[in-house]
Amino acid sequence: MTKPEEGARLLASHTYGTWRPQKGWKKPLFITKAEGVYLYDDRDKSYLDFSSQLMCSNLGHGNKAIIEAICKQARELPYVFPGFACEAKARAVNSLLEVMPQGLNQFFFSTSGTEANEAALKIIRQYMDPRRKYKIISRYRSYHGSTAASIALTGGPRRWFAEPVNKIPGVIFAPDAYCYRCPFGLKYPDCSLQCAEYVDYMIKEEGNVAAILVEPIVGTNGIIVPPNEYLPRLREIADKNEVLLVVDEVMSGWFRTGKWFAVEHWGDTPDILTTAKGCTGAYAPVGITATTSEIRDFFEERFFSHGHTYTMHPLVISAIPAAIEEYKKLMATGLPQRVSEHLRKRLLVLMDNHECIGDVRGLGHFWAVELVKDRKTKEPFNTKADKAALKPLMVSKLSADMLNRGLYMAGWYNHFIIAPPLIITEEEVDKGVEIFDEVLTIADKEVKR
Ligand SMILES: Cc1ncc(COP(=O)(O)O)c(C=O)c1O
């Protein structure tokens, strides 16, 4: 058995720390077990998981039903190549047909959200090629994955590090539906929804746009919930201009926002939906690209030019039906619905008590707390540019302090992402919020007066 100290050092010495300079990747926390909403290190210190790891462990840790489904599959038939059918594949497809938004009934399986979006991009471009349309409208506040094409679709600062080497042609960025810092300087509802109307303008001016790609509720880049009319309007704009509407629900899916998928809040049916993370509760790596049968029919006589060795890998997709059953059972208890309201109230009270908080926004178990030095001017503590310049960030300082106090919470250059597992109780929410409350005083001291 590896000694924890050695194990952590081995990792730091021989693996790449992701999304960071390597110099600070020295001694990662050595986790020995996880149960419910807690993780434990080698000294048995507990950490309350307030971000479901990377907003993916939606069903919490140690779920026996999902673990058993994976173990059973490992014993019975861990792998057959994508061209063969088997029980695990049939069950995964059947369970998805039950929960996907209406009309999305053709699936491509991969092993990550990144790959789900890569597949979507290839499908879009092949499908729209006869119409000579290839451009994709994405948005600045977005993340769609780490590989060359999916990072090119990303508006967030992670793209900056990848450019120009990983730039692909034909991706353009639209202004965000970010009411707290409206890119047009307008105020909802007197804004005529400029953020959506501008997309219409872009499509007409560009002339060859194939698709609009959005996270219905922006994830890492700000947990931005759009105005109610936004997504229905994008659907209209897409239809009017014969452009596909593609939603990335890698993070916002699987009851993160209170529904199977975030688009259901507005009743929209996209042409393509990509997802991953919560589809297995993060018990196994799966990505899913779901399309309409109309798109699938296009490939009837044409080459579907995509695939992986691990497409529809039976071992990992065996977790999908098990997770879906667990979501159904959990939602039937009413616990997530009750606790999300409690979480909302507790976070809004934090805003009353801390001047360093500029905005609290979210839905379900998906919230952002955005920091400001000055509430009036909305001056942030840090910007995208600070992140890119590797400057010390206030959120990183606070996250480190929270971790010391037994609370794990993800932060992204100027906001925190509060996205606990859906199994969290009111008492556990209180415990996390209390630690957060104490730590926020550090930023309060640096607020401009
Ligand atoms: C909205 C969104 N799309 C795509 C991805 C990429 O998924 P993965 O990290 O599984 O490749 C992420 C990851 O956080 C995401 O939040």
Tab-separated table of C-alpha atoms and ligand atoms in Angstrom:
chain	number	residue	atom	x	y	z
A	1	MET	CA	0.000	0.000	0.000
A	2	THR	CA	1.338	3.468	-0.928
A	3	LYS	CA	1.903	5.840	1.973
A	4	PRO	CA	-0.378	8.900	1.441
A	5	GLU	CA	2.524	11.367	1.545
A	6	GLU	CA	4.417	9.357	-1.041
A	7	GLY	CA	1.331	8.854	-3.181
A	8	ALA	CA	0.625	12.573	-3.324
A	9	ARG	CA	4.273	13.348	-4.095
A	10	LEU	CA	4.381	10.672	-6.801
A	11	LEU	CA	1.339	12.202	-8.438
A	12	ALA	CA	2.705	15.710	-8.278
A	13	SER	CA	6.074	14.605	-9.640
A	14	HIS	CA	4.841	12.486	-12.534
A	15	THR	CA	1.451	13.793	-13.643
A	16	TYR	CA	0.269	17.092	-15.028
A	17	GLY	CA	-1.790	19.218	-12.666
A	18	THR	CA	-4.694	20.363	-14.828
A	19	TRP	CA	-5.484	23.976	-15.734
A	20	ARG	CA	-2.595	25.401	-13.723
A	21	PRO	CA	1.096	26.155	-13.820
A	22	GLN	CA	2.924	23.067	-12.597
A	23	LYS	CA	4.955	24.855	-9.933
A	24	GLY	CA	2.064	24.901	-7.427
A	25	TRP	CA	1.193	21.223	-8.044
A	26	LYS	CA	3.095	19.849	-5.082
A	27	LYS	CA	0.974	17.982	-2.586
A	28	PRO	CA	-2.591	17.234	-3.642
A	29	LEU	CA	-5.007	16.189	-0.926
A	30	PHE	CA	-4.926	12.414	-0.578
A	31	ILE	CA	-8.517	11.195	-0.398
A	32	THR	CA	-9.116	7.762	1.058
A	33	LYS	CA	-12.901	7.489	0.992
A	34	ALA	CA	-16.099	9.363	0.231
A	35	GLU	CA	-19.584	8.868	1.584
A	36	GLY	CA	-22.744	10.917	1.103
A	37	VAL	CA	-21.719	14.579	0.861
A	38	TYR	CA	-18.317	14.081	2.515
A	39	LEU	CA	-14.813	13.187	1.365
A	40	TYR	CA	-12.150	12.012	3.826
A	41	ASP	CA	-8.382	12.371	3.656
A	42	ASP	CA	-5.711	10.016	4.975
A	43	ARG	CA	-5.920	11.611	8.423
A	44	ASP	CA	-9.669	11.023	8.393
A	45	LYS	CA	-10.359	14.722	8.169
A	46	SER	CA	-13.727	15.279	6.497
A	47	TYR	CA	-14.493	17.727	3.684
A	48	LEU	CA	-18.043	18.764	2.951
A	49	ASP	CA	-18.425	18.670	-0.834
A	50	PHE	CA	-20.196	21.915	-1.755
A	51	SER	CA	-19.459	21.678	-5.498
A	52	SER	CA	-20.131	17.961	-6.174
A	53	GLN	CA	-16.405	17.753	-7.045
A	54	LEU	CA	-16.490	19.277	-10.549
A	55	MET	CA	-20.273	19.794	-10.482
A	56	CYS	CA	-20.686	16.142	-11.429
A	57	SER	CA	-21.222	13.990	-8.303
A	58	ASN	CA	-24.898	14.938	-8.299
A	59	LEU	CA	-25.978	11.825	-6.385
A	60	GLY	CA	-23.305	12.144	-3.734
A	61	HIS	CA	-20.599	9.637	-2.941
A	62	GLY	CA	-20.775	5.909	-2.236
A	63	ASN	CA	-24.101	5.229	-3.980
A	64	LYS	CA	-24.432	1.457	-3.657
A	65	ALA	CA	-26.919	0.880	-6.480
A	66	ILE	CA	-24.693	2.536	-9.090
A	67	ILE	CA	-21.538	0.887	-7.788
A	68	GLU	CA	-23.259	-2.507	-7.895
A	69	ALA	CA	-24.493	-1.941	-11.473
A	70	ILE	CA	-20.919	-1.201	-12.597
A	71	CYS	CA	-19.478	-4.200	-10.682
A	72	LYS	CA	-22.112	-6.507	-12.176
A	73	GLN	CA	-21.284	-5.278	-15.670
A	74	ALA	CA	-17.560	-5.723	-15.008
A	75	ARG	CA	-18.211	-9.350	-14.124
A	76	GLU	CA	-20.635	-10.060	-16.980
A	77	LEU	CA	-19.307	-8.200	-20.018
A	78	PRO	CA	-16.989	-5.222	-19.502
A	79	TYR	CA	-16.382	-4.516	-23.182
A	80	VAL	CA	-17.547	-5.247	-26.686
A	81	PHE	CA	-16.711	-3.024	-29.641
A	82	PRO	CA	-19.148	-0.311	-30.777
A	83	GLY	CA	-20.453	-2.499	-33.624
A	84	PHE	CA	-21.917	-5.162	-31.299
A	85	ALA	CA	-25.102	-4.837	-29.268
A	86	CYS	CA	-25.487	-6.047	-25.680
A	87	GLU	CA	-27.842	-5.759	-22.724
A	88	ALA	CA	-25.967	-2.825	-21.106
A	89	LYS	CA	-26.227	-0.781	-24.314
A	90	ALA	CA	-29.920	-1.568	-24.768
A	91	ARG	CA	-30.659	-0.610	-21.173
A	92	ALA	CA	-28.714	2.668	-21.412
A	93	VAL	CA	-30.569	3.692	-24.585
A	94	ASN	CA	-33.938	2.718	-23.148
A	95	SER	CA	-33.413	4.717	-19.978
A	96	LEU	CA	-32.269	7.788	-21.918
A	97	LEU	CA	-35.327	7.647	-24.179
A	98	GLU	CA	-37.399	7.971	-21.010
A	99	VAL	CA	-35.755	11.170	-19.768
A	100	MET	CA	-34.403	13.131	-22.739
A	101	PRO	CA	-36.395	16.170	-23.895
A	102	GLN	CA	-38.950	15.179	-26.508
A	103	GLY	CA	-37.608	14.709	-30.010
A	104	LEU	CA	-34.049	13.889	-28.946
A	105	ASN	CA	-33.920	10.177	-29.595
A	106	GLN	CA	-30.628	9.467	-31.382
A	107	PHE	CA	-27.516	9.096	-29.273
A	108	PHE	CA	-23.790	9.056	-29.701
A	109	PHE	CA	-21.880	7.870	-26.619
A	110	SER	CA	-18.372	8.949	-25.704
A	111	THR	CA	-16.501	9.329	-22.426
A	112	SER	CA	-16.591	13.057	-21.595
A	113	GLY	CA	-18.411	16.325	-22.076
A	114	THR	CA	-15.581	17.477	-24.297
A	115	GLU	CA	-16.084	14.550	-26.652
A	116	ALA	CA	-19.856	15.047	-26.579
A	117	ASN	CA	-19.299	18.557	-27.940
A	118	GLU	CA	-16.658	17.422	-30.440
A	119	ALA	CA	-19.187	14.939	-31.809
A	120	ALA	CA	-21.844	17.660	-31.909
A	121	LEU	CA	-19.528	19.925	-33.896
A	122	LYS	CA	-18.799	17.252	-36.485
A	123	ILE	CA	-22.469	16.358	-36.782
A	124	ILE	CA	-23.456	20.032	-37.175
A	125	ARG	CA	-20.857	20.674	-39.846
A	126	GLN	CA	-21.651	17.556	-41.849
A	127	TYR	CA	-25.397	18.117	-41.572
A	128	MET	CA	-25.193	21.782	-42.598
A	129	ASP	CA	-22.568	21.289	-45.305
A	130	PRO	CA	-25.073	20.926	-48.174
A	131	ARG	CA	-26.424	24.356	-47.137
A	132	ARG	CA	-22.870	25.723	-47.112
A	133	LYS	CA	-23.248	26.776	-43.499
A	134	TYR	CA	-20.445	26.039	-41.058
A	135	LYS	CA	-20.049	28.829	-38.488
A	136	ILE	CA	-20.912	28.293	-34.870
A	137	ILE	CA	-22.113	31.069	-32.599
A	138	SER	CA	-20.974	30.444	-29.050
A	139	ARG	CA	-20.796	32.954	-26.194
A	140	TYR	CA	-17.956	34.581	-24.270
A	141	ARG	CA	-19.047	33.243	-20.910
A	142	SER	CA	-18.880	29.574	-21.782
A	143	TYR	CA	-16.884	26.405	-21.466
A	144	HIS	CA	-17.408	23.545	-23.898
A	145	GLY	CA	-14.366	21.334	-23.414
A	146	SER	CA	-10.624	21.012	-23.516
A	147	THR	CA	-9.683	19.501	-26.896
A	148	ALA	CA	-8.732	21.569	-29.924
A	149	ALA	CA	-12.219	22.118	-31.337
A	150	SER	CA	-14.163	22.220	-28.074
A	151	ILE	CA	-11.742	24.749	-26.557
A	152	ALA	CA	-12.175	26.827	-29.722
A	153	LEU	CA	-15.911	26.822	-28.995
A	154	THR	CA	-15.156	28.052	-25.472
A	155	GLY	CA	-15.464	31.726	-24.653
A	156	GLY	CA	-13.866	31.533	-21.181
A	157	PRO	CA	-10.213	32.290	-20.462
A	158	ARG	CA	-9.121	28.687	-20.837
A	159	ARG	CA	-9.335	29.305	-24.612
A	160	TRP	CA	-6.832	32.120	-24.320
A	161	PHE	CA	-4.124	29.717	-23.238
A	162	ALA	CA	-4.883	27.432	-26.179
A	163	GLU	CA	-4.770	30.115	-28.873
A	164	PRO	CA	-3.539	30.466	-31.505
A	165	VAL	CA	-2.372	26.866	-31.850
A	166	ASN	CA	-5.754	25.292	-31.254
A	167	LYS	CA	-7.899	27.798	-33.077
A	168	ILE	CA	-10.367	26.343	-35.556
A	169	PRO	CA	-12.066	28.516	-38.152
A	170	GLY	CA	-15.696	29.515	-38.027
A	171	VAL	CA	-16.353	30.079	-34.332
A	172	ILE	CA	-17.758	33.468	-33.374
A	173	PHE	CA	-18.846	34.728	-29.989
A	174	ALA	CA	-22.087	36.427	-29.064
A	175	PRO	CA	-22.655	38.705	-26.066
A	176	ASP	CA	-23.842	36.972	-22.919
A	177	ALA	CA	-27.282	37.020	-21.304
A	178	TYR	CA	-25.541	38.276	-18.179
A	179	CYS	CA	-27.911	40.751	-16.578
A	180	TYR	CA	-25.658	41.606	-13.624
A	181	ARG	CA	-23.051	42.938	-16.057
A	182	CYS	CA	-25.113	43.444	-19.202
A	183	PRO	CA	-22.722	43.711	-22.177
A	184	PHE	CA	-25.069	46.351	-23.660
A	185	GLY	CA	-25.288	48.334	-20.419
A	186	LEU	CA	-29.049	47.758	-20.385
A	187	LYS	CA	-31.420	46.650	-17.662
A	188	TYR	CA	-33.893	43.788	-17.956
A	189	PRO	CA	-36.835	43.930	-18.721
A	190	ASP	CA	-36.376	47.273	-20.548
A	191	CYS	CA	-33.632	45.863	-22.760
A	192	SER	CA	-35.716	44.332	-25.591
A	193	LEU	CA	-33.525	41.289	-24.976
A	194	GLN	CA	-30.636	42.770	-26.949
A	195	CYS	CA	-28.450	39.766	-26.101
A	196	ALA	CA	-30.798	37.496	-28.084
A	197	GLU	CA	-31.575	40.018	-30.830
A	198	TYR	CA	-27.892	40.537	-31.453
A	199	VAL	CA	-27.583	36.819	-32.265
A	200	ASP	CA	-30.159	37.326	-35.013
A	201	TYR	CA	-28.091	40.260	-36.306
A	202	MET	CA	-24.903	38.156	-36.245
A	203	ILE	CA	-26.534	35.321	-38.191
A	204	LYS	CA	-27.808	37.663	-40.872
A	205	GLU	CA	-24.509	39.526	-41.199
A	206	GLU	CA	-22.364	36.375	-41.236
A	207	GLY	CA	-24.596	34.629	-43.740
A	208	ASN	CA	-23.294	31.108	-43.167
A	209	VAL	CA	-24.019	30.281	-39.532
A	210	ALA	CA	-24.776	26.600	-38.942
A	211	ALA	CA	-25.582	26.561	-35.241
A	212	ILE	CA	-26.012	28.476	-32.013
A	213	LEU	CA	-24.360	26.673	-29.113
A	214	VAL	CA	-25.269	27.676	-25.550
A	215	GLU	CA	-25.167	26.387	-22.026
A	216	PRO	CA	-28.831	27.064	-21.117
A	217	ILE	CA	-27.619	28.081	-17.670
A	218	VAL	CA	-23.951	28.990	-17.916
A	219	GLY	CA	-21.872	26.741	-15.662
A	220	THR	CA	-18.301	27.405	-14.591
A	221	ASN	CA	-18.258	30.851	-16.173
A	222	GLY	CA	-20.803	32.289	-13.809
A	223	ILE	CA	-23.964	30.198	-13.203
A	224	ILE	CA	-25.805	32.708	-15.338
A	225	VAL	CA	-29.547	32.141	-15.516
A	226	PRO	CA	-30.926	33.943	-18.576
A	227	PRO	CA	-34.151	35.964	-18.589
A	228	ASN	CA	-37.205	33.764	-19.165
A	229	GLU	CA	-37.712	34.914	-22.745
A	230	TYR	CA	-34.105	34.321	-23.805
A	231	LEU	CA	-34.041	30.661	-24.796
A	232	PRO	CA	-37.492	30.658	-26.436
A	233	ARG	CA	-36.322	33.681	-28.436
A	234	LEU	CA	-33.105	31.896	-29.479
A	235	ARG	CA	-35.274	28.972	-30.631
A	236	GLU	CA	-37.333	31.369	-32.779
A	237	ILE	CA	-34.204	33.020	-34.172
A	238	ALA	CA	-32.696	29.616	-34.983
A	239	ASP	CA	-35.862	28.462	-36.765
A	240	LYS	CA	-36.327	31.686	-38.690
A	241	ASN	CA	-32.747	31.587	-39.944
A	242	GLU	CA	-32.579	27.802	-40.485
A	243	VAL	CA	-29.827	27.391	-37.941
A	244	LEU	CA	-29.496	24.564	-35.401
A	245	LEU	CA	-29.956	25.242	-31.698
A	246	VAL	CA	-27.502	23.197	-29.670
A	247	VAL	CA	-27.531	23.121	-25.886
A	248	ASP	CA	-24.606	22.020	-23.773
A	249	GLU	CA	-26.082	20.438	-20.650
A	250	VAL	CA	-22.869	18.807	-19.520
A	251	MET	CA	-23.117	20.668	-16.224
A	252	SER	CA	-26.688	21.960	-16.096
A	253	GLY	CA	-28.332	18.575	-16.731
A	254	TRP	CA	-29.357	15.804	-14.349
A	255	PHE	CA	-31.407	17.818	-11.826
A	256	ARG	CA	-28.598	20.254	-11.148
A	257	THR	CA	-31.147	23.046	-11.740
A	258	GLY	CA	-34.223	21.155	-10.492
A	259	LYS	CA	-35.189	19.404	-13.751
A	260	TRP	CA	-33.722	16.564	-15.770
A	261	PHE	CA	-32.364	19.234	-18.119
A	262	ALA	CA	-32.203	23.005	-17.734
A	263	VAL	CA	-33.934	23.623	-21.091
A	264	GLU	CA	-37.103	22.208	-19.545
A	265	HIS	CA	-37.468	25.414	-17.503
A	266	TRP	CA	-38.398	27.146	-20.744
A	267	GLY	CA	-39.991	24.286	-22.684
A	268	ASP	CA	-37.517	24.480	-25.541
A	269	THR	CA	-36.504	21.522	-27.616
A	270	PRO	CA	-33.036	21.893	-29.035
A	271	ASP	CA	-31.853	20.129	-32.182
A	272	ILE	CA	-28.849	18.719	-30.360
A	273	LEU	CA	-28.208	18.294	-26.636
A	274	THR	CA	-24.828	17.330	-25.224
A	275	THR	CA	-24.337	16.032	-21.718
A	276	ALA	CA	-21.953	14.047	-19.481
A	277	LYS	CA	-21.024	14.458	-15.768
A	278	GLY	CA	-24.285	13.723	-13.889
A	279	CYS	CA	-25.537	11.138	-16.412
A	280	THR	CA	-23.730	8.547	-14.311
A	281	GLY	CA	-23.511	10.683	-11.164
A	282	ALA	CA	-19.774	10.741	-12.042
A	283	TYR	CA	-19.429	7.058	-11.150
A	284	ALA	CA	-18.166	6.373	-14.669
A	285	PRO	CA	-16.974	8.616	-17.523
A	286	VAL	CA	-19.689	9.015	-20.154
A	287	GLY	CA	-20.506	11.718	-22.683
A	288	ILE	CA	-23.729	11.789	-24.683
A	289	THR	CA	-24.612	13.666	-27.867
A	290	ALA	CA	-28.356	13.500	-28.453
A	291	THR	CA	-29.944	14.610	-31.720
A	292	THR	CA	-33.306	14.574	-33.448
A	293	SER	CA	-34.158	11.753	-35.846
A	294	GLU	CA	-34.196	14.324	-38.647
A	295	ILE	CA	-30.457	14.833	-38.165
A	296	ARG	CA	-29.911	11.077	-37.927
A	297	ASP	CA	-31.824	10.543	-41.202
A	298	PHE	CA	-29.366	12.805	-42.968
A	299	PHE	CA	-26.703	10.170	-42.362
A	300	GLU	CA	-28.841	7.299	-43.687
A	301	GLU	CA	-27.019	7.325	-47.023
A	302	ARG	CA	-24.008	9.298	-45.855
A	303	PHE	CA	-20.897	8.292	-43.904
A	304	PHE	CA	-21.196	9.090	-40.174
A	305	SER	CA	-17.585	10.027	-39.836
A	306	HIS	CA	-17.063	9.689	-36.100
A	307	GLY	CA	-16.412	7.116	-33.368
A	308	HIS	CA	-14.087	5.923	-30.600
A	309	THR	CA	-12.854	2.541	-29.382
A	310	TYR	CA	-14.825	3.273	-26.208
A	311	THR	CA	-18.037	4.480	-27.868
A	312	MET	CA	-20.859	2.820	-25.883
A	313	HIS	CA	-18.377	1.098	-23.577
A	314	PRO	CA	-20.641	-1.359	-21.675
A	315	LEU	CA	-18.847	-0.973	-18.335
A	316	VAL	CA	-19.300	2.784	-18.129
A	317	ILE	CA	-22.735	3.089	-19.708
A	318	SER	CA	-24.078	0.465	-17.270
A	319	ALA	CA	-24.046	3.356	-14.764
A	320	ILE	CA	-26.616	5.375	-16.775
A	321	PRO	CA	-29.808	3.380	-16.061
A	322	ALA	CA	-28.717	2.892	-12.449
A	323	ALA	CA	-28.178	6.642	-12.009
A	324	ILE	CA	-31.505	7.442	-13.694
A	325	GLU	CA	-33.312	5.160	-11.236
A	326	GLU	CA	-31.513	6.870	-8.349
A	327	TYR	CA	-32.520	10.323	-9.625
A	328	LYS	CA	-36.145	9.227	-9.859
A	329	LYS	CA	-36.126	7.848	-6.328
A	330	LEU	CA	-34.379	10.878	-4.901
A	331	MET	CA	-36.664	13.401	-6.573
A	332	ALA	CA	-39.716	11.426	-5.383
A	333	THR	CA	-38.623	12.011	-1.763
A	334	GLY	CA	-38.981	15.800	-2.234
A	335	LEU	CA	-35.652	16.384	-0.458
A	336	PRO	CA	-33.808	18.183	-3.290
A	337	GLN	CA	-36.788	20.447	-3.966
A	338	ARG	CA	-36.984	21.409	-0.284
A	339	VAL	CA	-33.261	21.840	0.249
A	340	SER	CA	-32.707	23.927	-2.888
A	341	GLU	CA	-35.104	26.507	-1.490
A	342	HIS	CA	-33.276	26.439	1.826
A	343	LEU	CA	-29.947	26.866	0.035
A	344	ARG	CA	-31.304	29.821	-1.944
A	345	LYS	CA	-32.481	31.575	1.225
A	346	ARG	CA	-29.234	30.954	3.079
A	347	LEU	CA	-27.144	32.345	0.210
A	348	LEU	CA	-29.293	35.445	-0.108
A	349	VAL	CA	-28.815	36.138	3.601
A	350	LEU	CA	-25.051	35.957	3.056
A	351	MET	CA	-25.438	38.779	0.583
A	352	ASP	CA	-27.042	40.922	3.310
A	353	ASN	CA	-24.110	40.255	5.628
A	354	HIS	CA	-21.127	40.601	3.319
A	355	GLU	CA	-20.266	43.700	1.381
A	356	CYS	CA	-17.840	41.698	-0.743
A	357	ILE	CA	-20.764	39.920	-2.418
A	358	GLY	CA	-21.999	41.659	-5.548
A	359	ASP	CA	-24.471	39.082	-6.779
A	360	VAL	CA	-26.045	35.786	-5.773
A	361	ARG	CA	-27.784	33.936	-8.600
A	362	GLY	CA	-28.798	30.437	-9.558
A	363	LEU	CA	-31.465	27.796	-9.638
A	364	GLY	CA	-31.942	24.463	-7.882
A	365	HIS	CA	-28.596	23.237	-6.563
A	366	PHE	CA	-26.628	25.494	-8.916
A	367	TRP	CA	-25.532	28.882	-7.529
A	368	ALA	CA	-22.889	31.538	-7.967
A	369	VAL	CA	-21.695	34.014	-5.394
A	370	GLU	CA	-19.859	36.775	-7.252
A	371	LEU	CA	-17.359	38.965	-5.410
A	372	VAL	CA	-16.899	42.732	-5.765
A	373	LYS	CA	-14.619	45.300	-4.195
A	374	ASP	CA	-17.355	47.864	-4.562
A	375	ARG	CA	-21.044	47.107	-4.874
A	376	LYS	CA	-21.850	50.419	-6.542
A	377	THR	CA	-19.296	50.226	-9.328
A	378	LYS	CA	-19.343	46.388	-9.382
A	379	GLU	CA	-15.550	46.440	-9.539
A	380	PRO	CA	-14.541	42.776	-9.314
A	381	PHE	CA	-11.747	41.460	-7.145
A	382	ASN	CA	-10.316	39.694	-10.178
A	383	THR	CA	-10.885	39.475	-13.898
A	384	LYS	CA	-10.405	36.932	-16.684
A	385	ALA	CA	-7.174	38.763	-17.489
A	386	ASP	CA	-5.904	38.214	-13.919
A	387	LYS	CA	-6.602	34.505	-14.299
A	388	ALA	CA	-4.764	34.429	-17.607
A	389	ALA	CA	-1.832	36.376	-16.124
A	390	LEU	CA	-1.652	33.829	-13.263
A	391	LYS	CA	-2.175	36.560	-10.648
A	392	PRO	CA	-3.195	35.526	-7.117
A	393	LEU	CA	-6.986	35.442	-6.956
A	394	MET	CA	-9.270	36.280	-4.040
A	395	VAL	CA	-11.448	33.221	-4.751
A	396	SER	CA	-8.402	30.937	-4.580
A	397	LYS	CA	-7.374	32.445	-1.252
A	398	LEU	CA	-10.866	31.917	0.179
A	399	SER	CA	-11.209	28.393	-1.291
A	400	ALA	CA	-7.920	27.382	0.337
A	401	ASP	CA	-9.125	28.713	3.679
A	402	MET	CA	-12.427	26.861	3.324
A	403	LEU	CA	-10.594	23.641	2.555
A	404	ASN	CA	-8.574	24.036	5.749
A	405	ARG	CA	-11.840	24.355	7.605
A	406	GLY	CA	-13.285	21.219	5.980
A	407	LEU	CA	-15.332	22.740	3.164
A	408	TYR	CA	-14.620	22.071	-0.508
A	409	MET	CA	-15.990	24.746	-2.837
A	410	ALA	CA	-14.984	25.441	-6.446
A	411	GLY	CA	-14.088	29.010	-7.376
A	412	TRP	CA	-13.551	30.522	-10.809
A	413	TYR	CA	-11.667	33.804	-11.158
A	414	ASN	CA	-14.245	36.028	-9.400
A	415	HIS	CA	-17.083	33.805	-8.184
A	416	PHE	CA	-17.777	30.640	-6.257
A	417	ILE	CA	-19.794	27.743	-7.589
A	418	ILE	CA	-22.132	26.354	-4.975
A	419	ALA	CA	-23.426	23.075	-6.389
A	420	PRO	CA	-23.664	20.439	-3.672
A	421	PRO	CA	-24.882	16.887	-4.323
A	422	LEU	CA	-28.668	16.663	-4.547
A	423	ILE	CA	-28.746	14.398	-1.492
A	424	ILE	CA	-27.548	17.192	0.812
A	425	THR	CA	-29.767	17.973	3.826
A	426	GLU	CA	-30.694	21.353	5.319
A	427	GLU	CA	-28.322	20.736	8.254
A	428	GLU	CA	-25.430	20.001	5.899
A	429	VAL	CA	-26.232	23.141	3.889
A	430	ASP	CA	-26.167	25.147	7.132
A	431	LYS	CA	-22.801	23.702	8.054
A	432	GLY	CA	-21.287	24.650	4.690
A	433	VAL	CA	-22.856	28.105	4.620
A	434	GLU	CA	-21.572	28.829	8.129
A	435	ILE	CA	-17.974	28.111	7.104
A	436	PHE	CA	-18.437	30.150	3.920
A	437	ASP	CA	-19.872	32.983	6.037
A	438	GLU	CA	-16.771	33.080	8.249
A	439	VAL	CA	-14.346	32.936	5.337
A	440	LEU	CA	-16.058	35.735	3.391
A	441	THR	CA	-14.998	38.185	6.109
A	442	ILE	CA	-11.477	37.966	4.644
A	443	ALA	CA	-12.739	39.557	1.410
A	444	ASP	CA	-14.962	42.021	3.301
A	445	LYS	CA	-11.815	43.565	4.759
A	446	GLU	CA	-10.631	44.452	1.265
A	447	VAL	CA	-13.854	46.071	0.136
A	448	LYS	CA	-13.432	49.745	-0.836
A	449	ARG	CA	-15.028	52.149	1.607
B	1	LIG	C1	-20.778	23.070	-19.957
B	1	LIG	C2	-19.618	22.132	-20.101
B	1	LIG	N1	-19.360	21.581	-21.293
B	1	LIG	C3	-18.339	20.730	-21.474
B	1	LIG	C4	-17.503	20.397	-20.441
B	1	LIG	C5	-16.371	19.447	-20.670
B	1	LIG	O1	-16.642	18.232	-20.027
B	1	LIG	P1	-15.465	17.236	-19.627
B	1	LIG	O2	-14.662	17.896	-18.581
B	1	LIG	O3	-16.205	16.002	-19.151
B	1	LIG	O4	-14.701	16.949	-20.854
B	1	LIG	C6	-17.720	20.940	-19.178
B	1	LIG	C7	-16.839	20.630	-18.050
B	1	LIG	O5	-16.864	21.216	-17.012
B	1	LIG	C8	-18.808	21.840	-18.997
B	1	LIG	O6	-19.076	22.403	-17.823
